Coordinates of C-alpha atoms in Angstrom, one line a residue:
M279 CA 126.7 155.0 106.2
K280 CA 124.1 155.0 109.6
K281 CA 125.6 153.7 112.4
Q282 CA 123.9 150.7 113.5
F283 CA 123.3 150.0 116.8
A284 CA 121.9 146.4 118.8
V285 CA 120.1 147.1 122.0
I286 CA 119.7 143.8 124.6
G287 CA 117.5 143.6 127.0
L288 CA 114.1 145.6 126.6
G289 CA 112.9 146.1 130.0
R290 CA 112.1 150.0 131.2
F291 CA 115.8 150.9 129.9
G292 CA 116.3 149.5 126.9
G293 CA 113.2 149.9 125.7
N294 CA 113.3 153.2 126.5
L295 CA 116.3 153.1 124.3
V296 CA 115.4 151.2 121.3
A297 CA 112.4 154.1 121.1
E298 CA 114.7 157.0 121.5
L299 CA 117.1 155.5 119.3
S300 CA 114.4 155.4 116.4
K301 CA 112.9 159.0 117.0
L302 CA 116.5 159.5 115.7
G303 CA 116.6 157.6 112.5
V304 CA 118.9 154.7 113.1
E305 CA 119.3 151.5 112.8
V306 CA 118.4 149.6 116.3
L307 CA 118.5 146.4 116.5
A308 CA 115.6 144.9 119.6
I309 CA 116.2 141.5 121.4
D310 CA 115.0 140.2 124.1
L311 CA 114.3 136.7 125.6
D312 CA 110.8 136.9 126.5
A313 CA 108.5 137.4 122.5
E314 CA 105.7 139.1 124.1
V315 CA 108.1 141.4 125.1
V316 CA 110.1 141.7 121.2
D317 CA 106.3 142.0 120.3
K318 CA 105.9 145.5 121.8
Y319 CA 109.0 147.2 119.7
A320 CA 108.4 144.7 116.3
D321 CA 106.8 149.0 114.7
I322 CA 109.2 151.0 116.8
A323 CA 112.8 149.2 116.3
T324 CA 114.0 148.8 112.9
H325 CA 114.3 145.4 113.8
A326 CA 112.9 143.2 117.2
V327 CA 114.3 140.1 118.1
H328 CA 113.3 136.8 120.4
A329 CA 116.6 135.5 120.5
N330 CA 118.4 134.4 123.4
A331 CA 121.8 136.6 123.9
M332 CA 123.7 134.2 126.1
D333 CA 124.2 132.0 123.4
E334 CA 127.3 133.0 121.7
S335 CA 126.3 131.3 118.8
V336 CA 122.6 133.6 118.1
L337 CA 125.0 136.5 118.6
R338 CA 126.8 135.7 115.9
Q339 CA 123.9 134.5 113.7
L340 CA 122.4 138.6 114.4
G341 CA 126.4 139.8 112.7
L342 CA 126.5 141.6 116.3
R343 CA 129.9 142.1 115.2
N344 CA 129.7 144.9 112.4
F345 CA 127.2 146.9 114.7
D346 CA 129.0 150.7 115.7
H347 CA 127.2 149.5 119.0
V348 CA 126.0 147.3 121.3
I349 CA 123.6 148.2 124.6
V350 CA 123.6 145.3 127.0
S351 CA 120.4 145.9 129.3
F352 CA 119.2 143.5 131.6
G353 CA 117.1 144.1 134.1
E354 CA 118.8 142.2 137.9
N355 CA 120.1 139.7 135.6
I356 CA 123.6 140.1 136.3
E357 CA 124.9 136.9 135.4
A358 CA 123.1 137.1 131.9
S359 CA 125.1 141.1 131.4
I360 CA 128.4 139.5 132.5
L361 CA 128.4 136.6 130.2
T362 CA 126.8 138.6 127.2
T363 CA 129.6 141.7 127.6
L364 CA 131.9 138.9 127.6
Q365 CA 131.1 136.9 124.4
L366 CA 130.6 140.6 122.5
K367 CA 134.1 141.6 123.3
E368 CA 135.8 138.3 122.4
L369 CA 133.3 138.3 119.3
G370 CA 135.0 141.5 118.8
V371 CA 132.5 144.5 118.9
K372 CA 133.4 148.0 118.9
E373 CA 131.5 149.6 121.5
V374 CA 129.5 147.4 123.7
W375 CA 128.5 150.0 127.0
V376 CA 126.0 148.5 129.9
K377 CA 123.7 149.1 132.7
A378 CA 124.9 148.4 135.6
S379 CA 122.7 147.2 138.9
N380 CA 125.3 148.3 141.3
A381 CA 129.0 148.5 141.9
Y382 CA 130.1 144.3 142.4
H383 CA 128.4 144.1 138.6
Q384 CA 130.7 147.3 137.7
K385 CA 134.1 146.1 138.6
V386 CA 133.6 142.8 137.1
L387 CA 132.5 144.3 133.5
D388 CA 135.4 147.5 133.5
K389 CA 137.5 144.1 134.4
I390 CA 136.0 142.0 131.2
G391 CA 136.5 144.6 129.2
A392 CA 132.9 146.8 129.1
D393 CA 133.7 150.4 126.9
K394 CA 131.5 152.1 129.0
V395 CA 129.0 151.7 131.8
I396 CA 126.0 152.5 132.9
H397 CA 124.0 153.8 136.2
P398 CA 120.7 155.3 134.5
E399 CA 118.9 155.3 138.1
R400 CA 122.2 156.7 139.8
D401 CA 123.0 159.5 137.4
M402 CA 119.2 160.3 136.8
A403 CA 119.4 160.8 140.9
R404 CA 122.5 162.7 140.7
R405 CA 120.9 165.1 137.5
I406 CA 117.7 165.8 140.0
A407 CA 120.3 166.6 142.8
H408 CA 122.6 169.2 141.6
H409 CA 118.7 170.7 139.8
I410 CA 117.3 171.0 143.2
T411 CA 120.2 172.2 145.7
S412 CA 120.3 175.0 143.3
E413 CA 118.8 177.5 141.4
K414 CA 121.1 178.1 139.4
I415 CA 122.0 174.6 138.3
I416 CA 119.5 173.2 135.2
D417 CA 121.7 170.7 133.9
F418 CA 124.1 168.1 134.9
I419 CA 125.8 165.7 132.9
E420 CA 128.7 163.3 134.6
L421 CA 131.7 162.5 132.1
S422 CA 133.4 161.1 135.3
D423 CA 134.0 161.1 139.0
E424 CA 135.6 163.9 138.7
Y425 CA 134.4 166.0 135.4
S426 CA 131.3 167.0 134.5
I427 CA 128.9 169.7 131.9
V428 CA 126.2 171.4 133.6
E429 CA 124.3 174.6 132.3
V430 CA 124.1 177.2 134.2
L431 CA 121.3 179.8 134.5
A432 CA 123.4 183.9 134.1
T433 CA 122.1 186.1 136.5
N434 CA 122.4 189.9 137.0
K435 CA 125.7 189.3 139.0
V436 CA 127.0 188.0 134.7
A437 CA 124.5 190.0 133.0
N438 CA 125.6 192.9 130.5
K439 CA 130.0 191.5 130.9
S440 CA 132.5 189.8 128.2
L441 CA 133.7 186.4 128.9
I442 CA 137.7 187.9 128.8
D443 CA 135.9 190.4 131.8
L444 CA 134.6 186.7 133.4
D445 CA 137.7 185.6 132.4
V446 CA 136.5 182.2 134.6
R447 CA 139.0 180.2 133.7
A448 CA 141.8 181.1 135.8
K449 CA 139.6 182.9 138.2
F450 CA 138.0 179.0 139.1
G451 CA 139.6 176.6 136.4
C452 CA 136.3 176.1 134.0
N453 CA 135.5 176.3 130.4
I454 CA 132.0 178.4 129.6
I455 CA 131.9 175.9 125.7
A456 CA 128.4 177.4 124.7
I457 CA 126.3 179.6 125.5
Q458 CA 122.2 179.1 125.4
R459 CA 120.1 181.9 124.5
G460 CA 116.4 181.7 123.1
E461 CA 116.7 179.4 120.1
D462 CA 120.7 181.0 119.8
T463 CA 123.5 178.4 120.6
I464 CA 126.6 180.1 120.3
V465 CA 128.8 177.4 120.2
S466 CA 133.2 178.2 121.7
P467 CA 131.7 181.7 121.9
P468 CA 134.7 184.3 121.8
G469 CA 136.1 186.6 124.8
E470 CA 134.3 189.5 123.4
E471 CA 129.9 187.8 123.5
V472 CA 128.4 189.5 126.5
I473 CA 126.8 187.5 128.5
Q474 CA 122.8 188.2 129.0
K475 CA 120.3 187.6 131.4
N476 CA 118.9 184.4 131.8
D477 CA 121.3 182.8 129.2
L478 CA 121.9 179.1 129.8
L479 CA 126.0 178.5 130.0
I480 CA 127.2 175.6 129.4
V481 CA 130.5 174.7 131.2
I482 CA 132.6 171.7 131.2
G483 CA 135.0 171.3 134.1
Q484 CA 136.1 169.5 137.4
N485 CA 133.3 169.4 139.7
R486 CA 134.9 171.1 142.0
D487 CA 136.2 173.9 139.8
I488 CA 131.9 174.4 138.4
N489 CA 130.6 174.5 142.6
R490 CA 133.0 177.4 143.2
F491 CA 131.8 179.4 140.3
E492 CA 128.2 178.4 140.8
K493 CA 128.4 179.3 144.2
V494 CA 130.9 182.8 143.9
G495 CA 131.0 183.3 140.3
V496 CA 127.9 183.4 138.9

């Protein structure tokens, strides 16, 4: 069975999320209090509903308890975000992800059981900062406050060397989990794999270790 997603709040982030999920061919329910906004997504989402998500009876009627993921994406309405999240968790929704406006908002969401708190503006700012301050880092995905996955461009320094020769894990404490070479992706590359210039090395580890590898190792 296909996974079912629901997005509550169709602002800039929520609306784009609905569009991307639809492109991926998954079932997505789009919900917003503004009827005009809902109309915009009627032909994009699997279903688009004009409803007040703060009303527990509405959440029950929509069957959100049976959805795999529900993403709460209100703008600056922190009260609506918190109340909706709390009710979704009380209904027994498996995964409730919530967009947070600030650190205080996140603290409350964590306490009431949100499964993941999203900071789209902050996360994008960090990705851009890592990208523009390094000629080697192509992309950056934060897994937690301490761990990340990055795409690092292979330079002449590591070209024509095998992963065994580099011994990244022993020297830097991080791991190369994949190599992107043109259109090909080598997942879990063997130690004998020889790196070519301009390969994209997909590296996972603690931020301090990745920074050291980027500055010294590659």
